[in-house]
XYZ file of C-alpha atoms in Angstrom:
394
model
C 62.649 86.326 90.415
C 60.432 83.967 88.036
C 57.389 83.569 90.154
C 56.227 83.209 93.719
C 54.860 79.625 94.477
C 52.509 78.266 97.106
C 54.171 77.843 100.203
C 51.993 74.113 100.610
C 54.197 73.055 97.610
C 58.019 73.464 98.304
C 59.763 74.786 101.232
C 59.190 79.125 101.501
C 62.545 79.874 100.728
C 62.289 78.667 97.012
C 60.089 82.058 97.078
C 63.749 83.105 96.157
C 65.060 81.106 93.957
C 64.789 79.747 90.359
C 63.883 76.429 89.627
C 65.867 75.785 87.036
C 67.016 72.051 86.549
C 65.220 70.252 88.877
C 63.460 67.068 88.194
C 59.635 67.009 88.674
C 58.387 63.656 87.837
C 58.496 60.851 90.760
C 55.270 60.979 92.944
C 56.252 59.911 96.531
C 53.695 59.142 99.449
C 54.066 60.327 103.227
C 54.201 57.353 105.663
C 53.680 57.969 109.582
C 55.971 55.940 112.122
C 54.649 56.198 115.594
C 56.084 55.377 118.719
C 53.960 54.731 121.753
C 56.502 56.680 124.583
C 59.968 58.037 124.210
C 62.401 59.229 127.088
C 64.229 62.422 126.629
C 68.061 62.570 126.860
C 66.978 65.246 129.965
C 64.286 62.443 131.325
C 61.255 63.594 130.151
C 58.663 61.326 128.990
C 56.797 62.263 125.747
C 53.441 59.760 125.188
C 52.435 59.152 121.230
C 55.194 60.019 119.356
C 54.445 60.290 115.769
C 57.024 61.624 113.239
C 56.092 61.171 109.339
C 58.240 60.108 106.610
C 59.228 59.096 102.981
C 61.095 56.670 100.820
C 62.843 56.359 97.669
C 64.217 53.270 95.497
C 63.741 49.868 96.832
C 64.961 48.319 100.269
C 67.386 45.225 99.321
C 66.263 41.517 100.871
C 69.272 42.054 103.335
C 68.397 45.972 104.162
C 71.848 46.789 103.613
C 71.451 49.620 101.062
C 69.724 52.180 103.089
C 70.816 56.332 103.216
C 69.351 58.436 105.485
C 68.214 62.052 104.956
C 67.827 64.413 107.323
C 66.399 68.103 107.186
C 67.138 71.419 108.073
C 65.690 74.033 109.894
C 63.235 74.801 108.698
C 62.703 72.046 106.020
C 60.719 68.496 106.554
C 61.018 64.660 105.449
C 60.169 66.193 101.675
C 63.401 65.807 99.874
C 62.462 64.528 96.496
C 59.573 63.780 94.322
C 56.121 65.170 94.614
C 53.135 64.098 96.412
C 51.381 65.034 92.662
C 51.156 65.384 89.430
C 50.400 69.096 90.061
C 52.912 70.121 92.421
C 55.019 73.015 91.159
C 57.812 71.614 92.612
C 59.714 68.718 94.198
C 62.020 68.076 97.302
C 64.399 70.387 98.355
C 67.238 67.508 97.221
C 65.499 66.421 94.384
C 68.508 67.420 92.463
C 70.559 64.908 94.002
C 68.229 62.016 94.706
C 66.637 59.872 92.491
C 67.841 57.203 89.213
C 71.384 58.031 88.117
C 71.689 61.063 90.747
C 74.282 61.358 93.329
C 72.299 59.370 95.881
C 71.093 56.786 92.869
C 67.770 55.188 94.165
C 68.435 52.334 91.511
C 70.942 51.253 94.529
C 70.183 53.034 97.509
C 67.216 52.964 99.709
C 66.973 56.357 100.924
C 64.314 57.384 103.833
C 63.948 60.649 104.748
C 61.891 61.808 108.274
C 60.402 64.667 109.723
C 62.119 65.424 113.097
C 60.231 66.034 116.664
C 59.066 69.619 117.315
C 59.231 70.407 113.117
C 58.101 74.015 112.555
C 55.451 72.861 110.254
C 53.275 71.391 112.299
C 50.289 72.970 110.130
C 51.506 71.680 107.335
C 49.109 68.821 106.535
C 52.102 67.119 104.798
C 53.951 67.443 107.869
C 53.641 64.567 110.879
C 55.587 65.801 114.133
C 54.954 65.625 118.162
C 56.028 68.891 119.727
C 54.253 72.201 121.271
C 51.696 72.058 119.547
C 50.430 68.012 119.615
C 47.755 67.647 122.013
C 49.239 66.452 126.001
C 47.154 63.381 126.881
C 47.115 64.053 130.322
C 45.422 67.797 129.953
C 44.005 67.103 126.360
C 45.205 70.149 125.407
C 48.319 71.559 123.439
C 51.615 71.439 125.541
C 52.628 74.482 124.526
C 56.047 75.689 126.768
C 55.549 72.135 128.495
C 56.633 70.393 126.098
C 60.225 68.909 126.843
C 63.389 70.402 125.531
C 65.041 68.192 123.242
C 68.005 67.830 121.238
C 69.546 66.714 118.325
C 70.254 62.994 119.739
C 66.318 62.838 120.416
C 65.801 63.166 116.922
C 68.781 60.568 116.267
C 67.107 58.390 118.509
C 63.453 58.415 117.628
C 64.853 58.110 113.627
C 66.477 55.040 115.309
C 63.769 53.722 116.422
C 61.848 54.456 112.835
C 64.666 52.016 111.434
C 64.552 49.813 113.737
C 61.083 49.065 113.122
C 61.588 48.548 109.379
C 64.054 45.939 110.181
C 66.724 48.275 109.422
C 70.593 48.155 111.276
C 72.718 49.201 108.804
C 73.224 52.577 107.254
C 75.609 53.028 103.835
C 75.023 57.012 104.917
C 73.492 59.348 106.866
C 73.341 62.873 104.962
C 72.037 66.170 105.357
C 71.891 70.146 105.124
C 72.684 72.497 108.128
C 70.450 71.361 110.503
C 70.134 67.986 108.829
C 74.145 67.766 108.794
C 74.145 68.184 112.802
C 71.918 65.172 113.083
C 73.852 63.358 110.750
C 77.351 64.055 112.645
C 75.239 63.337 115.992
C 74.130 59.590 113.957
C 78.033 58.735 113.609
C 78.172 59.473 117.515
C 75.242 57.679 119.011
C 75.608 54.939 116.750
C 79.155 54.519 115.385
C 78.724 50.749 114.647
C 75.872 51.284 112.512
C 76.758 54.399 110.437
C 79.193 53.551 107.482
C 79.929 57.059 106.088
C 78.471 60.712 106.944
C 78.074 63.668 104.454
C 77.352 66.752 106.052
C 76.035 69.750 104.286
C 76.696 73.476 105.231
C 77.374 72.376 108.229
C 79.125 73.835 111.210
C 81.317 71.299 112.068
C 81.099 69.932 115.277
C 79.642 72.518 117.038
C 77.917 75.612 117.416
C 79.492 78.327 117.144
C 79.102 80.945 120.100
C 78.342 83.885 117.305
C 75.647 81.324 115.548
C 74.459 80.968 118.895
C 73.637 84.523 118.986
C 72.157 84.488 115.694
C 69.743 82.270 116.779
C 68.932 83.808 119.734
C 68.021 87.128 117.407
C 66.042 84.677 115.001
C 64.128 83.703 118.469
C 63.474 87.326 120.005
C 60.905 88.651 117.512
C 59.001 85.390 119.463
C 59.240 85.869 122.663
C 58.764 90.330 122.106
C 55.552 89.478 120.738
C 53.274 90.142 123.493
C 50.765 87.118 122.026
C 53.124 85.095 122.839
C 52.423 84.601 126.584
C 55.372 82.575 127.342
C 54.216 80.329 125.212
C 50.818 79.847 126.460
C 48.967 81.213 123.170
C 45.350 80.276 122.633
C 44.438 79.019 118.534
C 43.879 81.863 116.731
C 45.572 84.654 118.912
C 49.153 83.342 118.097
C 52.198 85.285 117.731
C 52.003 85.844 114.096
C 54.111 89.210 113.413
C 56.526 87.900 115.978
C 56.845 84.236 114.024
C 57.028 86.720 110.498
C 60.167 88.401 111.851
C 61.724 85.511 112.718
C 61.458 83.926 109.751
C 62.815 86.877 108.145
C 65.821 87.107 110.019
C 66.778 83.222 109.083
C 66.426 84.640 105.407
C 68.887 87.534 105.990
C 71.026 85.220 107.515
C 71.210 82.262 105.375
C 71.500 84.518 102.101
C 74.367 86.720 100.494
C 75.029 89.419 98.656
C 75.027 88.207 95.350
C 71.836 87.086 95.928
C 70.037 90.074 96.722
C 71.449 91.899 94.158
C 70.870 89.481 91.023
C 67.085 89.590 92.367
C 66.608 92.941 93.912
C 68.897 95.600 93.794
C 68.195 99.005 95.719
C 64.492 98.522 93.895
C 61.674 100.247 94.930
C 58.642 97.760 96.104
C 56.569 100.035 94.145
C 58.670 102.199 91.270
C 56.418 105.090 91.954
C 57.093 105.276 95.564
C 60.471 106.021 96.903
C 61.675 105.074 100.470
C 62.897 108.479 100.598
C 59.432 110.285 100.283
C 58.243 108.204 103.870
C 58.746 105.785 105.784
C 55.808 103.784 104.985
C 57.194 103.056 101.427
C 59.456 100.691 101.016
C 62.158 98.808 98.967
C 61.473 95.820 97.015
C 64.027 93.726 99.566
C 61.490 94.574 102.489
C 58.218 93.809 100.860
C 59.625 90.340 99.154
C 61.333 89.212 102.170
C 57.947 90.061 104.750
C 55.682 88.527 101.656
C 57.439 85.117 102.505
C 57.853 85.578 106.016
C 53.908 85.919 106.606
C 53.097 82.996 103.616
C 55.297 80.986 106.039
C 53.212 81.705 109.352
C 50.152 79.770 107.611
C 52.246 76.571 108.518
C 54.573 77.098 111.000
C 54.338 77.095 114.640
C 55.769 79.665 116.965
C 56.788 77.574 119.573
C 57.872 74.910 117.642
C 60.502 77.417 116.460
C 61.329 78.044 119.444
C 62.013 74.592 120.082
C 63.967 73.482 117.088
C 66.750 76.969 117.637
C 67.045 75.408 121.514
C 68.015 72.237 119.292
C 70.512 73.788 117.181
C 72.256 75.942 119.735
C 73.006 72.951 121.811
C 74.499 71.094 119.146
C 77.952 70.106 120.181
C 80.286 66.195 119.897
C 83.362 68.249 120.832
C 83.718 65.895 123.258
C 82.749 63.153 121.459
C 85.452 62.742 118.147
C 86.937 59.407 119.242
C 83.582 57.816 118.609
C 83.560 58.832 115.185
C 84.388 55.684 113.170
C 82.899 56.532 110.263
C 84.502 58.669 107.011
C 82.986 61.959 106.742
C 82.537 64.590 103.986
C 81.711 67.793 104.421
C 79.855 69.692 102.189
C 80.624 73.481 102.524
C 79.526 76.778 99.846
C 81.707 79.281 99.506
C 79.274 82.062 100.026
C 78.180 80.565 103.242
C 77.708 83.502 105.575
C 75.939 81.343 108.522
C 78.511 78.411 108.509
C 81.603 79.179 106.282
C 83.687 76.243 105.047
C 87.014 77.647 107.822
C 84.486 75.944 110.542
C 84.255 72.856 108.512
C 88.162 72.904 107.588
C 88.857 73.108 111.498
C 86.537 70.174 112.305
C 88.297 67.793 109.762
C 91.275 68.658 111.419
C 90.302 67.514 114.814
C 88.741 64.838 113.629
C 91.912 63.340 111.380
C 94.222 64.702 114.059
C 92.064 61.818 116.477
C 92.918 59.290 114.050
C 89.414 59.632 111.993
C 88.739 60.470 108.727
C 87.131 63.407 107.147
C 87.262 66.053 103.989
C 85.927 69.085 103.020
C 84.911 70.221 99.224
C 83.643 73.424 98.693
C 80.911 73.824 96.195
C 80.289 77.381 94.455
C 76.662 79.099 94.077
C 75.090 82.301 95.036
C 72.365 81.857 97.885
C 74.903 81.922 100.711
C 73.771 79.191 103.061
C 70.618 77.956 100.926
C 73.617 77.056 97.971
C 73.715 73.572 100.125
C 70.043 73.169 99.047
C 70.211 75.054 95.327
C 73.176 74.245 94.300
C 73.772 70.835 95.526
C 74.450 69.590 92.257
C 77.382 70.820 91.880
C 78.757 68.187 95.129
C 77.468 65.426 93.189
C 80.521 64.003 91.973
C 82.265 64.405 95.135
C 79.204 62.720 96.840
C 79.110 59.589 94.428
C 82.751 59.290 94.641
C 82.344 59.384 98.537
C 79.268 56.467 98.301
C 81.989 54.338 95.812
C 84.545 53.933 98.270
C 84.902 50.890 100.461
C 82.849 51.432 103.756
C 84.734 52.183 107.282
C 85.815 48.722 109.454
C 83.731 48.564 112.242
């Protein structure tokens, strides 16, 4: 492990990982879109939507060279650059996005946007309406009132983001894990607009029942903690240790075992206590993991996370494969405990077998799930070969 970084300046997981090869050079600015009312898919009518996000390379006169990126769980609209000089570290995808990268902003437009009910609501480089934005007719947070929404809200409010930048045409839509479920839901909603889709670590096209599950045990620490009041928490008496082990359980179960061992072992936190002398001493594993767990709480919201697993457990376009128009790509890595590449395999299956088209690389990279975010160089042939071909007939 080469050092532990502020949580403000990359995304908490990079706690974890080396930062070896990345680019740190291109200053980006956050830019807010907001959206005076939006209708749920379930109904629901959410006043002042505001989602924030950022852009890289130049828009062409027609607006026909535009990518979208979209996050994952626990990520936001920050996918390349910094926001300064100072930073310690860029984007999650700043491997991959930029001049001469995979997606090569000396052609493509990309635009990348925080999603409704983002985690990070804290985060001052963060712009999202969920839980915790203030209800205009109480004036207070909504809290559990907010609605439930899915992944085609998100599609649809990005829509509307696009829409007001004059934008109609998409070369891609790409993403990680939860970003690659709103990119497959994209070719769905809007086929005839959505030229290719690369989905990373992805699932395919839908949750899985056990991932289901998983989430459900990411959730739990939540709603045990008695602070949480069914979701009716006051400022400053949140559910912190709940929101801690939650976030620790997404590590366990988006890492593998390659990657605990090159950076922990069967350690000792501290050499001079061993686990086996009481239970108050630990291993290094257990005070690492908890360290970034709690640095996380500072900016994270527990309903919020509440929110965006309700989100990724309804996931599903079973149903929906003959609207899929649009060549796909998906991303998988091999150590990929959460989502391994058999569920991707058996999506491009169904989807060829209904007269689409999509394929499946498999990148290597310890990290388990997190290799689609450290190791995403390594797809970056396969994704400027999939840019370079002719786009789908619409």
């Amino acid at each position: 492990m080469r050092q532990i970084l502020n949580l403000k300046n990359l995304a908490w997981i990079v706690l974890f990982f080396s930062l070896d090869g990345f680019s740190l050079d291109e200053i980006v600015k956050k830019q807010e879109f907001k959206l005076p009312h939006y209708e749920t898919v379930g109904g629901k009518k959410i006043l002042n939507v505001r989602i924030g996000y950022e852009t890289y390379g130049t828009l062409n006169a027609d607006k026909r060279n535009v990518i979208l990126i979209t996050h994952y769980f626990s990520g936001s609209s920050h996918a390349a650059g910094k926001y300064a000089a100072h930073d310690l570290a860029p984007g999650y995808w700043d491997a991959v996005i930029g001049p001469g990268k995979a997606f090569d902003t000396t052609k493509y437009f990309i635009i990348s946007s925080d999603t409704l009910v983002n985690i990070n609501p804290k985060d001052p480089n963060v712009m999202t309406t969920g839980p915790l934005s203030i209800n205009p007719a109480t004036k207070k947070t909504y809290g559990s009132s907010f609605p439930v929404v899915t992944y085609r809200d998100f599609v649809r409010v990005q829509k509307e983001l696009l829409s007001s930048l004059g934008i109609n045409q998409l070369v891609a839509v790409a993403g990680p894990s939860a970003g690659s479920m709103q990119a497959l839901q994209w070719a769905a909603e809007y086929p005839e607009m959505v030229k290719r889709v690369i989905a990373v670590i992805s699932p395919g096209l839908s949750m899985p029942a056990l991932t289901i599950g998983v989430l459900n045990d990411w959730a739990s620490p939540i709603l045990r903690d008695p602070k949480w009041k069914k979701g009716n928490y006051a400022k400053g008496k949140e559910p912190v240790d709940g929101l801690a082990d939650a976030f620790k359980a997404v590590t366990i179960s988006a890492v593998d075992f390659a990657w605990a061992e090159q950076n922990f072992k069967n350690n000792f936190a501290d050499p001079k206590k061993s686990p086996t002398d009481s239970l108050s001493n630990q291993y290094l594993i257990e005070s690492k993991l908890m360290e970034g767990s709690n640095l996380k709480t500072n900016y994270a919201d527990a309903n919020s996370f509440l929110y965006m697993v309700r989100a990724n457990q309804a996931f599903n376009i079973e149903n929906e494969i003959s609207k899929l128009k649009s060549p796909i790509l998906f991303i998988s890595a091999s150590t990929d405990l959460l989502f391994p590449p058999e569920l991707t395999r058996a999506s491009a299956l169904k989807i060829n077998q209904a007269g689409g088209s999509a394929s499946v690389t498999v990148i290597d990279g310890i990290g388990g799930h997190l290799a689609g975010l450290f190791s995403i160089a390594n797809a970056a042939p396969d994704i400027k070969r999939f840019l370079g071909k002719a786009p789908s007939k619409k």
